Short mmCIF file of C-alpha atoms in Angstrom, two decimals:
data_model
loop_
_atom_site.label_atom_id
_atom_site.label_comp_id
_atom_site.label_asym_id
_atom_site.label_seq_id
_atom_site.Cartn_x
_atom_site.Cartn_y
_atom_site.Cartn_z
CA MET A 1 12.67 -8.70 -7.35
CA ASN A 2 12.33 -9.41 -3.42
CA ALA A 3 15.10 -6.57 -1.23
CA SER A 4 15.44 -5.02 1.68
CA TRP A 5 13.62 -1.97 1.17
CA ARG A 6 15.94 0.16 3.42
CA SER A 7 18.87 -0.30 1.25
CA PHE A 8 17.17 -0.19 -2.44
CA ASP A 9 17.84 3.29 -4.29
CA PRO A 10 15.07 3.43 -7.25
CA ASP A 11 16.88 6.39 -8.95
CA ARG A 12 19.62 4.23 -10.02
CA ASN A 13 17.31 3.12 -12.91
CA THR A 14 15.79 5.12 -15.44
CA ARG A 15 13.12 2.83 -16.93
CA PRO A 16 9.32 4.51 -16.72
CA ALA A 17 8.56 2.19 -13.88
CA ILE A 18 10.13 -0.30 -11.63
CA ALA A 19 8.72 -2.48 -8.84
CA LEU A 20 9.95 -4.09 -5.51
CA ARG A 21 8.26 -6.80 -3.63
CA VAL A 22 8.86 -6.69 0.15
CA ASP A 23 8.09 -9.40 2.94
CA VAL A 24 8.73 -7.15 5.94
CA SER A 25 10.31 -8.89 9.15
CA ASP A 26 9.91 -7.80 12.90
CA ASN A 27 13.34 -5.69 12.79
CA ASP A 28 12.86 -4.27 9.44
CA ASN A 29 9.42 -2.67 9.73
CA GLU A 30 10.55 0.98 9.33
CA ALA A 31 12.04 3.13 6.70
CA PRO A 32 13.26 6.46 8.25
CA VAL A 33 12.83 9.84 6.35
CA HIS A 34 14.21 9.98 2.97
CA GLN A 35 13.57 11.13 -0.68
CA HIS A 36 14.47 10.18 -4.19
CA ARG A 37 13.75 11.30 -7.89
CA LYS A 38 11.22 9.03 -8.44
CA GLY A 39 7.69 9.09 -7.27
CA GLN A 40 6.83 6.14 -5.05
CA LEU A 41 3.38 4.08 -4.76
CA VAL A 42 3.25 1.81 -1.60
CA LEU A 43 1.06 -1.04 -2.12
CA ALA A 44 -0.23 -2.90 0.68
CA LEU A 45 -1.00 -7.00 0.13
CA ARG A 46 -0.81 -7.86 3.62
CA GLY A 47 -0.84 -5.71 6.76
CA GLY A 48 -0.60 -1.79 6.87
CA VAL A 49 1.78 0.96 6.24
CA VAL A 50 1.69 4.23 7.64
CA CYS A 51 3.41 7.06 5.35
CA GLU A 52 4.57 10.12 6.90
CA VAL A 53 5.05 13.22 4.71
CA PRO A 54 5.75 16.78 5.97
CA ASN A 55 2.31 18.21 7.68
CA ALA A 56 0.36 14.70 7.02
CA ARG A 57 0.04 11.03 7.71
CA TRP A 58 -1.17 8.17 5.38
CA MET A 59 -2.60 5.18 6.08
CA VAL A 60 -2.58 2.18 3.89
CA PRO A 61 -4.70 -0.72 4.74
CA PRO A 62 -4.83 -4.02 2.52
CA ASN A 63 -5.22 -3.30 -1.26
CA CYS A 64 -4.92 0.25 -1.05
CA ALA A 65 -1.73 2.41 -1.93
CA VAL A 66 -0.27 5.84 -0.93
CA TRP A 67 1.30 8.03 -3.51
CA VAL A 68 3.95 10.17 -2.77
CA PRO A 69 5.38 12.66 -5.53
CA GLY A 70 9.01 12.44 -6.31
CA ASP A 71 11.48 14.62 -4.19
CA LEU A 72 9.07 14.61 -1.22
CA PRO A 73 10.65 13.50 2.17
CA HIS A 74 8.74 10.69 3.51
CA SER A 75 8.93 7.86 6.05
CA ASN A 76 7.48 4.31 6.06
CA ARG A 77 6.37 2.41 8.59
CA VAL A 78 4.74 -1.08 8.44
CA THR A 79 2.90 -3.73 10.69
CA PRO A 80 5.23 -6.47 11.70
CA ASN A 81 5.45 -9.59 9.00
CA ALA A 82 3.37 -7.22 6.33
CA ARG A 83 3.97 -7.53 2.70
CA ILE A 84 4.15 -4.65 0.53
CA CYS A 85 5.06 -3.77 -3.23
CA LEU A 86 7.11 -0.38 -4.07
CA LEU A 87 6.25 0.96 -7.20
CA PHE A 88 8.98 3.83 -8.62
CA LEU A 89 7.94 6.26 -11.36
CA GLU A 90 10.00 8.48 -13.46
CA PRO A 91 8.74 12.08 -12.77
CA GLY A 92 5.81 12.50 -15.32
CA ALA A 93 5.36 9.17 -16.18
CA ALA A 94 1.62 8.89 -15.08
CA ALA A 95 -0.70 11.52 -14.37
CA LEU A 96 -0.90 11.21 -10.87
CA PRO A 97 -1.43 14.26 -8.62
CA GLN A 98 1.35 16.40 -7.39
CA THR A 99 0.30 15.61 -3.64
CA CYS A 100 0.12 12.63 -1.58
CA CYS A 101 -3.10 10.67 -1.71
CA THR A 102 -4.29 7.16 -0.68
CA LEU A 103 -5.40 5.33 -4.00
CA ALA A 104 -8.01 2.21 -3.59
CA ILE A 105 -5.94 -0.32 -6.27
CA SER A 106 -8.11 -2.30 -8.72
CA PRO A 107 -7.08 -6.10 -9.22
CA LEU A 108 -6.02 -5.62 -12.63
CA VAL A 109 -3.28 -2.92 -11.48
CA ARG A 110 -2.46 -4.87 -8.24
CA GLU A 111 -1.70 -7.86 -10.66
CA LEU A 112 0.40 -5.46 -13.39
CA ILE A 113 2.60 -4.13 -10.20
CA LEU A 114 3.14 -7.42 -8.90
CA HIS A 115 4.18 -8.94 -12.28
CA LEU A 116 6.52 -5.89 -12.78
CA ALA A 117 8.10 -6.76 -9.36
CA GLY A 118 8.81 -10.17 -10.67
CA GLN A 119 10.91 -8.69 -13.51
CA PRO A 120 14.59 -7.50 -14.08
CA HIS A 121 14.54 -3.99 -13.58
CA ASP A 122 16.60 -3.61 -16.64
CA TYR A 123 13.59 -4.49 -19.11
CA ALA A 124 14.24 -3.72 -22.56
CA PRO A 125 12.16 -0.83 -23.96
CA ASP A 126 10.34 -2.86 -26.61
CA SER A 127 9.75 -6.10 -24.36
CA ARG A 128 6.58 -7.46 -22.88
CA SER A 129 6.99 -5.71 -19.67
CA ALA A 130 7.81 -2.33 -21.27
CA ARG A 131 4.15 -3.05 -23.28
CA LEU A 132 2.68 -4.14 -19.79
CA VAL A 133 4.12 -1.07 -17.90
CA GLN A 134 2.37 1.26 -20.45
CA VAL A 135 -0.99 -0.28 -19.49
CA LEU A 136 -0.15 0.33 -15.98
CA LEU A 137 0.72 4.15 -16.36
CA GLU A 138 -2.47 4.58 -18.28
CA THR A 139 -4.72 2.85 -15.50
CA LEU A 140 -3.06 4.15 -12.44
CA PRO A 141 -4.67 7.67 -12.75
CA ASP A 142 -8.22 6.24 -12.83
CA MET A 143 -7.89 4.64 -9.20
CA PRO A 144 -10.14 6.25 -6.81
CA VAL A 145 -8.83 8.50 -3.78
CA GLU A 146 -9.67 7.50 -0.39
CA ARG A 147 -9.98 9.66 2.52
CA LEU A 148 -7.29 8.01 4.56
CA HIS A 149 -4.84 11.02 5.75
CA LEU A 150 -4.07 12.73 9.02
CA PRO A 151 -3.26 16.25 8.80
CA ILE A 152 -0.58 17.22 11.14
CA SER A 153 2.00 20.18 11.19
CA SER A 154 5.55 21.13 12.12
CA GLU A 155 4.14 23.69 14.82
CA ALA A 156 5.16 22.07 17.72
CA ARG A 157 2.34 21.84 19.76
CA ILE A 158 0.51 20.11 17.13
CA ARG A 159 3.04 17.74 16.60
CA ARG A 160 2.91 17.23 20.83
CA ILE A 161 -0.45 16.33 20.62
CA ALA A 162 -0.42 14.21 17.49
CA ASP A 163 2.57 12.07 19.14
CA ALA A 164 0.84 11.75 22.50
CA LEU A 165 -2.51 10.44 20.92
CA THR A 166 -0.80 7.96 18.67
CA ALA A 167 1.26 6.58 21.21
CA ASN A 168 -2.25 6.55 23.39
CA PRO A 169 -5.26 6.71 21.24
CA ALA A 170 -7.37 5.93 24.28
CA ASP A 171 -6.54 9.48 25.85
CA ARG A 172 -9.77 11.09 25.98
CA SER A 173 -8.56 14.40 27.37
CA THR A 174 -10.73 17.46 26.27
CA LEU A 175 -9.90 20.24 24.28
CA PRO A 176 -9.21 22.61 27.43
CA GLU A 177 -7.08 20.12 28.93
CA TRP A 178 -4.73 19.76 26.12
CA ALA A 179 -4.85 23.81 26.07
CA ARG A 180 -3.53 23.51 29.52
CA ARG A 181 -0.71 21.01 28.52
CA VAL A 182 0.58 22.97 25.74
CA ALA A 183 0.52 26.41 27.59
CA MET A 184 -2.47 27.74 25.54
CA SER A 185 -5.94 28.84 26.12
CA GLU A 186 -8.78 26.72 24.80
CA ARG A 187 -9.45 29.45 21.86
CA SER A 188 -6.09 29.71 21.03
CA LEU A 189 -5.64 25.91 20.55
CA ALA A 190 -8.70 25.59 18.67
CA ARG A 191 -7.76 28.14 16.03
CA LEU A 192 -4.22 26.92 15.84
CA MET A 193 -5.49 23.24 15.35
CA LEU A 194 -7.97 24.49 12.64
CA ARG A 195 -5.34 26.88 10.89
CA GLU A 196 -2.70 24.42 10.74
CA THR A 197 -4.87 21.14 9.89
CA GLY A 198 -8.08 22.34 8.31
CA LEU A 199 -9.70 20.50 11.21
CA SER A 200 -11.71 21.08 14.42
CA PHE A 201 -10.22 19.39 17.65
CA GLY A 202 -12.95 16.76 17.74
CA ARG A 203 -13.00 15.80 13.94
CA TRP A 204 -9.00 15.80 14.01
CA ARG A 205 -8.74 13.65 16.70
CA GLN A 206 -11.50 11.05 15.47
CA GLN A 207 -9.44 10.92 12.01
CA LEU A 208 -6.51 10.03 14.09
CA GLN A 209 -8.34 7.53 16.04
CA LEU A 210 -9.50 6.05 12.74
CA LEU A 211 -6.16 5.77 11.23
CA VAL A 212 -4.99 4.20 14.53
CA ALA A 213 -7.65 1.73 14.24
CA LEU A 214 -7.10 0.82 10.49
CA ARG A 215 -3.78 -0.21 11.43
CA HIS A 216 -4.57 -2.33 14.27
CA LEU A 217 -7.18 -4.21 12.02
CA ALA A 218 -4.79 -4.32 9.15
CA ALA A 219 -2.58 -6.10 11.68
CA GLY A 220 -5.48 -8.91 12.75
CA ALA A 221 -6.59 -7.22 15.82
CA THR A 222 -10.45 -7.67 16.55
CA VAL A 223 -13.00 -5.00 16.50
CA GLN A 224 -13.36 -5.38 20.21
CA GLN A 225 -9.91 -5.29 20.82
CA VAL A 226 -9.52 -1.86 18.60
CA SER A 227 -12.45 -0.58 20.39
CA ALA A 228 -10.95 -1.13 23.61
CA GLU A 229 -7.59 0.29 22.35
CA LEU A 230 -9.05 3.48 21.35
CA GLY A 231 -10.96 4.16 24.71
CA TYR A 232 -14.56 3.41 23.44
CA GLU A 233 -17.08 2.97 26.09
CA SER A 234 -18.89 0.25 23.90
CA VAL A 235 -17.99 -1.62 20.72
CA THR A 236 -21.14 -0.19 19.18
CA ALA A 237 -19.77 3.33 19.41
CA PHE A 238 -16.59 2.64 17.81
CA ILE A 239 -18.35 0.85 15.09
CA THR A 240 -20.60 3.85 14.52
CA MET A 241 -17.74 6.45 14.20
CA PHE A 242 -15.98 3.82 11.72
CA LYS A 243 -19.23 3.53 9.50
CA LYS A 244 -19.52 7.61 9.36
CA ALA A 245 -16.43 8.07 8.51
CA LEU A 246 -15.80 5.27 5.96
CA GLY A 247 -19.41 4.11 4.75
CA GLN A 248 -19.17 0.92 6.30
CA PRO A 249 -18.70 -0.71 9.84
CA PRO A 250 -15.25 -2.41 10.26
CA ALA A 251 -15.89 -5.88 9.36
CA LYS A 252 -17.51 -5.43 6.11
CA TYR A 253 -14.91 -2.47 5.00
CA LEU A 254 -12.06 -5.10 5.58
CA ALA A 255 -14.00 -7.83 3.97
CA ALA A 256 -14.87 -5.63 1.05
CA LEU A 257 -10.82 -5.02 0.94
CA THR A 258 -10.17 -8.89 1.05
CA ARG A 259 -12.51 -9.77 -1.80
CA ALA A 260 -10.80 -7.26 -3.90
CA GLN A 261 -7.58 -8.46 -2.83
CA GLN A 262 -8.63 -12.08 -3.87
CA ALA A 263 -10.43 -11.13 -6.81
#
């Protein structure tokens, strides 16, 4: 079923799992903060998705998905003209984590979700769809977790820095400069950042830039364009950062996702 993701209410249905395929237009690329009883898996088929929950932002490149447990407030934002699939699960239907995470999705699981998205949501309990749902629910917990999230905070100063760097990821202001902007000492800001996010300022900013890079790359930007967008002095420096974080340079990382998507 293909419908507007912003008007769909998954809690009207009590099946163990239902799915919705969404082709996102330029003017329908954000679902504001909301919550529902069902857990939600947001699968990116084309383009990228940023999901924000309290104290964290999660990036979903193609062929990955973010898991949002039920009753957790969240918002979703996608790259223009993305294609996504939303899988809604009844509480306890699958042995998935109680916290958000990004999962690498296998071709089998992706095809099961896509098949379910094409079926009526009121499928019979003894139907073929119901049997395939059981396979899906048993297989989902085996999907590996990817490190594609940014810890943030409701603390006003951390939120201010996160919003500013998201809007201008090329900003290379140092920790002392940021401390002056938020009216703190350098040492106090360093302690606050570590306490609120679990990361040093430098590691936290690098993770933010990684998520911004993935979002732009998923939208079709070149490595050179993304490197410039993030303010790197050279493409090589950006590639080095990316490879250190994700184990592969950008081109190979995205190529691997594409191959998996086409498998």
